[in-house]
Coordinates of C-alpha atoms in Angstrom, one line a residue:
M29 CA 83.9 160.6 34.1
T30 CA 84.5 161.0 30.4
M31 CA 82.3 158.1 29.2
L32 CA 78.7 158.9 28.3
S33 CA 76.2 157.1 30.6
R34 CA 74.3 155.8 27.5
V35 CA 77.5 154.1 26.2
A36 CA 78.4 152.7 29.6
N37 CA 74.9 151.3 29.9
R38 CA 75.1 149.6 26.4
I39 CA 78.5 148.1 27.1
Y40 CA 77.3 146.8 30.5
W41 CA 74.2 145.1 29.0
M42 CA 76.0 143.8 26.0
A43 CA 78.2 141.8 28.4
R44 CA 75.3 140.6 30.5
Y45 CA 73.3 139.3 27.5
L46 CA 76.3 137.5 26.1
E47 CA 77.1 135.9 29.4
R48 CA 73.4 134.9 29.7
A49 CA 73.4 133.2 26.3
E50 CA 76.5 131.2 27.2
N51 CA 75.3 130.2 30.6
T52 CA 71.9 129.0 29.2
A53 CA 73.7 126.9 26.5
R54 CA 75.9 125.3 29.2
L55 CA 72.9 124.5 31.3
I56 CA 70.9 122.7 28.6
N57 CA 74.0 120.8 27.5
V58 CA 74.7 119.5 31.0
N59 CA 71.0 118.6 31.6
T60 CA 70.9 116.6 28.4
H61 CA 73.9 114.5 29.5
L62 CA 72.7 114.2 33.1
L63 CA 69.4 112.7 32.0
L64 CA 71.3 110.1 29.9
D65 CA 73.4 109.1 32.9
L66 CA 70.6 108.7 35.5
P67 CA 68.6 105.5 35.8
K68 CA 65.1 105.4 34.4
K69 CA 63.4 105.4 37.8
V70 CA 64.9 108.7 38.7
R71 CA 62.6 111.4 37.4
L72 CA 64.3 114.7 37.0
G73 CA 63.1 115.9 33.7
W74 CA 63.4 119.4 32.2
E75 CA 61.2 121.5 34.5
P76 CA 64.2 122.5 36.8
I77 CA 65.8 124.3 33.8
V78 CA 62.8 126.6 33.6
D79 CA 62.9 127.1 37.4
I80 CA 66.6 128.2 37.2
T81 CA 65.6 131.1 35.1
S82 CA 62.5 131.9 37.3
H83 CA 60.2 131.7 34.3
R84 CA 57.9 128.8 35.5
D85 CA 54.6 130.7 35.4
Y86 CA 55.3 132.3 32.0
F87 CA 56.4 128.9 30.6
Y88 CA 53.1 127.3 31.5
N89 CA 51.2 130.2 29.9
L90 CA 52.8 129.2 26.6
Y91 CA 53.1 125.4 26.9
E92 CA 51.0 122.6 28.2
E93 CA 53.9 120.5 29.7
A94 CA 57.6 120.8 30.6
D95 CA 58.8 118.0 28.3
E96 CA 62.2 118.1 26.6
R97 CA 61.0 119.5 23.3
N98 CA 59.0 122.4 24.9
V99 CA 61.7 123.4 27.4
I100 CA 64.4 123.4 24.7
R101 CA 62.3 125.5 22.4
F102 CA 61.4 127.9 25.2
M103 CA 65.0 128.2 26.4
V104 CA 66.7 128.4 23.0
S105 CA 64.6 129.8 20.2
D106 CA 61.3 131.2 21.7
T107 CA 61.5 134.9 21.2
R108 CA 58.6 135.4 23.7
N109 CA 61.0 134.3 26.4
H110 CA 63.3 137.3 27.2
G111 CA 65.9 134.9 28.6
S112 CA 66.1 132.6 25.6
I113 CA 69.4 132.2 23.9
L114 CA 68.1 133.8 20.7
N115 CA 66.7 136.8 22.6
S116 CA 69.8 137.2 24.6
L117 CA 72.0 137.3 21.5
H118 CA 69.5 139.6 19.8
M119 CA 69.7 142.1 22.7
A120 CA 73.5 141.7 22.8
R121 CA 73.6 142.5 19.1
E122 CA 71.4 145.6 19.5
N123 CA 73.5 147.0 22.3
T124 CA 76.7 146.3 20.3
R125 CA 75.3 147.9 17.2
T126 CA 74.8 151.2 19.0
I127 CA 78.4 151.4 20.3
R128 CA 80.2 150.2 17.2
D129 CA 82.5 153.2 17.3
I130 CA 83.6 152.4 20.9
I131 CA 84.5 148.7 20.5
P132 CA 86.8 147.0 18.0
R133 CA 85.2 146.4 14.6
E134 CA 86.0 142.6 14.8
V135 CA 83.9 142.3 17.9
W136 CA 80.8 143.8 16.3
E137 CA 81.3 141.4 13.3
Q138 CA 81.7 138.4 15.6
V139 CA 78.5 139.3 17.6
N140 CA 76.6 139.8 14.4
T141 CA 77.8 136.5 12.9
L142 CA 77.0 134.6 16.1
H143 CA 73.5 136.1 16.2
L144 CA 72.8 135.2 12.6
T145 CA 74.1 131.6 12.7
T146 CA 72.4 130.9 16.0
K147 CA 69.1 132.2 14.5
T148 CA 69.5 130.2 11.2
N149 CA 70.3 126.9 12.9
A150 CA 67.8 127.2 15.8
K151 CA 65.6 124.3 14.7
S152 CA 68.5 121.8 14.9
V153 CA 68.7 122.1 18.7
I154 CA 65.5 120.1 19.2
T155 CA 67.1 116.8 18.2
Q156 CA 69.7 115.4 20.5
R157 CA 71.9 114.6 17.5
H158 CA 72.6 118.2 16.6
R159 CA 72.1 119.8 20.0
Y160 CA 75.6 119.5 21.4
D161 CA 77.2 121.1 18.3
Y162 CA 74.7 124.0 18.3
L163 CA 75.1 124.8 22.0
R164 CA 78.9 124.4 21.8
S165 CA 79.0 126.9 18.9
V166 CA 77.1 129.4 21.2
I167 CA 79.5 128.8 24.0
L168 CA 82.6 129.1 21.8
G169 CA 81.2 132.1 20.0
V170 CA 80.7 134.0 23.3
Q171 CA 84.1 132.9 24.5
T172 CA 85.7 134.2 21.3
I173 CA 84.0 137.6 21.8
S174 CA 85.3 137.8 25.4
G175 CA 88.8 136.9 24.3
M176 CA 88.7 139.6 21.5
L177 CA 87.5 142.2 23.9
A178 CA 90.2 141.3 26.5
G179 CA 92.9 141.4 23.8
T180 CA 91.9 144.3 21.6
M181 CA 89.8 146.8 23.6
T182 CA 91.4 149.5 25.6
H183 CA 91.1 148.6 29.3
N184 CA 89.5 151.9 30.3
E185 CA 86.3 152.7 32.2
G186 CA 84.3 151.2 29.3
Y187 CA 86.0 147.9 29.9
D188 CA 85.3 148.2 33.6
F189 CA 81.5 148.4 32.8
L190 CA 81.9 145.4 30.5
R191 CA 83.5 143.3 33.3
M192 CA 81.0 144.4 35.8
G193 CA 78.1 143.3 33.6
R194 CA 79.7 140.0 32.8
N195 CA 80.5 139.2 36.4
L196 CA 77.2 140.2 37.9
E197 CA 75.4 138.0 35.4
R198 CA 77.7 135.2 36.2
A199 CA 77.2 135.6 39.9
D200 CA 73.5 135.5 39.5
M201 CA 73.5 132.4 37.3
T202 CA 75.9 130.6 39.8
T203 CA 73.4 131.1 42.6
R204 CA 70.4 130.0 40.5
I205 CA 72.1 126.8 39.4
I206 CA 73.1 125.9 43.0
D207 CA 69.7 126.7 44.4
V208 CA 67.6 124.8 41.9
R209 CA 70.0 121.9 41.3
S210 CA 70.6 121.2 45.0
A211 CA 66.8 121.3 45.6
T212 CA 66.2 118.7 42.9
L213 CA 68.8 116.5 44.5
L214 CA 66.2 114.0 45.7
P215 CA 66.5 114.3 49.5
D216 CA 64.6 111.0 50.1
M217 CA 66.7 109.0 47.7
P218 CA 66.3 105.2 48.2
E219 CA 69.5 103.5 49.4
D220 CA 70.3 101.9 46.0
L221 CA 70.2 105.3 44.3
T222 CA 72.6 107.2 46.5
P223 CA 75.5 106.9 44.0
F224 CA 73.4 109.0 41.7
E225 CA 73.3 111.9 44.2
N226 CA 77.0 112.2 43.5
L227 CA 76.2 112.4 39.8
Q228 CA 74.0 115.3 40.4
W229 CA 76.6 117.3 42.3
V230 CA 78.9 116.5 39.3
S231 CA 76.2 118.1 37.1
V232 CA 76.1 121.2 39.3
L233 CA 79.9 121.5 38.8
K234 CA 79.7 120.8 35.1
S235 CA 76.9 123.4 34.6
L236 CA 79.5 126.0 35.7
T237 CA 82.5 124.3 33.9
A238 CA 83.9 123.8 37.4
Y239 CA 84.4 120.0 37.5
Q240 CA 88.0 119.7 36.4
M241 CA 89.2 122.7 38.5
Y242 CA 87.3 121.4 41.5
R243 CA 89.0 118.0 41.2
R244 CA 92.4 119.6 41.1
E245 CA 91.6 121.6 44.2
I246 CA 89.8 119.0 46.3
R247 CA 91.3 115.6 45.8
Q248 CA 88.6 113.5 47.4
R249 CA 85.1 112.3 46.4
I250 CA 82.6 114.9 45.5
R251 CA 80.7 116.1 48.6
R252 CA 77.9 118.7 48.9
A253 CA 79.8 120.9 51.5
D254 CA 82.9 121.0 49.4
V255 CA 81.0 121.8 46.2
L256 CA 79.1 124.7 47.9
K257 CA 82.3 126.1 49.3
F258 CA 84.1 125.9 46.0
L259 CA 81.3 127.5 43.9
L260 CA 80.4 130.2 46.4
Q261 CA 83.5 131.1 48.3
E262 CA 86.6 130.2 46.2
E263 CA 88.4 133.4 45.2
R264 CA 90.5 131.9 42.5
F265 CA 87.9 130.1 40.4
P266 CA 86.4 132.5 37.7
R267 CA 82.8 131.3 38.0
S268 CA 82.6 131.2 41.8
F269 CA 80.2 133.8 43.3
Y270 CA 83.0 135.3 45.5
H271 CA 85.4 135.7 42.5
A272 CA 82.7 137.5 40.5
L273 CA 82.1 140.0 43.4
C274 CA 85.9 140.6 43.7
Q275 CA 86.0 141.4 40.0
V276 CA 83.2 143.9 40.3
N277 CA 85.0 145.4 43.3
T278 CA 88.2 145.9 41.3
C279 CA 86.2 147.6 38.5
L280 CA 84.3 149.9 40.9
N281 CA 87.5 151.1 42.4
N282 CA 88.5 152.5 39.0
L283 CA 85.3 154.5 38.7
P284 CA 84.2 157.8 40.4
R285 CA 81.2 158.1 42.8
N286 CA 81.6 154.5 43.9
E287 CA 81.3 154.8 47.7
K288 CA 77.7 153.6 48.1
T289 CA 77.9 150.7 45.7
L290 CA 81.3 149.6 47.1
Q291 CA 79.8 149.6 50.6
M292 CA 77.0 147.3 49.5
L293 CA 79.5 145.0 47.8
T294 CA 81.9 144.8 50.7
K295 CA 79.0 144.0 53.0
L296 CA 77.9 141.1 50.7
Q297 CA 81.4 139.8 50.4
T298 CA 81.9 139.8 54.2
K299 CA 78.5 138.0 54.8
L300 CA 79.5 135.4 52.2
L301 CA 82.9 134.6 53.7
Q302 CA 81.7 134.4 57.3
T303 CA 79.0 131.9 56.5
K304 CA 79.6 128.2 57.4
L305 CA 77.9 126.6 54.4
Q306 CA 78.5 123.0 55.7
E307 CA 76.0 123.6 58.5
F308 CA 73.1 124.5 56.1
D309 CA 70.3 122.1 55.3
Q310 CA 68.4 122.6 52.1
Q311 CA 65.9 125.2 53.5
K312 CA 68.7 127.3 55.1
L313 CA 70.7 127.1 51.9
H314 CA 67.7 128.3 49.9
V315 CA 67.1 131.3 52.2
F316 CA 70.9 132.2 52.1
I317 CA 71.0 132.0 48.3
D318 CA 67.9 134.3 48.1
G319 CA 69.9 136.8 50.2
L320 CA 72.8 136.6 47.8
Q321 CA 70.6 137.1 44.8
L322 CA 68.9 140.1 46.4
G323 CA 72.4 141.5 47.0
V324 CA 73.3 141.1 43.3
I325 CA 70.0 142.9 42.3
R326 CA 70.8 145.8 44.8
I327 CA 74.3 146.2 43.4
N328 CA 73.0 146.1 39.8
N329 CA 70.4 148.8 40.7
S330 CA 73.0 150.9 42.5
I331 CA 75.3 150.8 39.4
S332 CA 72.3 151.7 37.2
E333 CA 71.2 154.7 39.3
N334 CA 74.7 155.9 39.8
Y335 CA 76.1 155.7 36.2
F336 CA 73.3 155.2 33.7

C-alpha cells in the first residue's frame, strides 16, 4: 500500500469530523422546528438531543438544566464538548491542515473558511431568528467540501479512506437518531394526540433529510415499520444504515489486507437484512440498534488496527 498510514488516518478522521458537524446541525434544526409544531402539552424538550450524542452525564457536569439555550450552546459552540459543531470543525481543520499536499488546495481553503465563519458567528445560533441560517451554512459548507472532494480529488486509496470515514460516521448517527427519537415517541400518548406521533416520525426522517425520498418510495401514510425499514435497510438511500455499510464494503475491496474487516462487515450486513424490523417493540429495537452500533465500533477499530 503506497499511502502512509498517518495520511490515511488523517483523511479518514477529516471526513468523520465533517460529517459529524453536518449531522449535528441537521439535528438541531429539525428539533427546533419539531418543537414549534407540537402542541404545548407535549413535553419533548431538548434533552433527547444530548442523549443522541451519548453525552448526558457530561452535559449535567457543565449545566444545571437541559433547556434550549444550554443544549444549543453545548451542541454548537461549547469547546469542552468533543462532539460540538465548533470542535468537530476544528478537528476537521487540524486533520486537513496536515495533509494539505494530498488534497486539492480549494478543499483546504473551504475547510478553513467554514471553521472561521462558524466560530465567528457562533453566538447567533442561540436566538431562533438566526439559528436556521447559521446551521444551514454549516450543512451547505460541508456539502460543498464533499462535492469538491468528489469532483477534484483523485479517486485512489486516499479517497477510499475518506468515504469509509464519512459512511461509518453517517451509519453511527443514523442509528443514534432512530434509537433516541423512537424512544421519545411517547408510547402512552393520549388518544387526542396520536396525530402527533406521526409528526415525530416525520422528524426522524427529516433529521436524516430522508422525508422527500421516503415519500417517493412509500406512497402511503408514514408508519413506524416503513420508516425503520427505509432508514436501516434501504440500499439506494445514501443515509440509510445499509447503504453506508455497502459503501464501506466497496472501499475495503480496493484495499489490501482487508479480509478480517470485510468478514465483520459482511456479517453485520447479513444480520441487518435478515431482521424483521416490523416485529420489534421499543425494547427489542433498542437492543438491536445497540448491536448495530457495536458493529460499527468494531469495524472502525478493525480499520484503525489494520491501516493506521
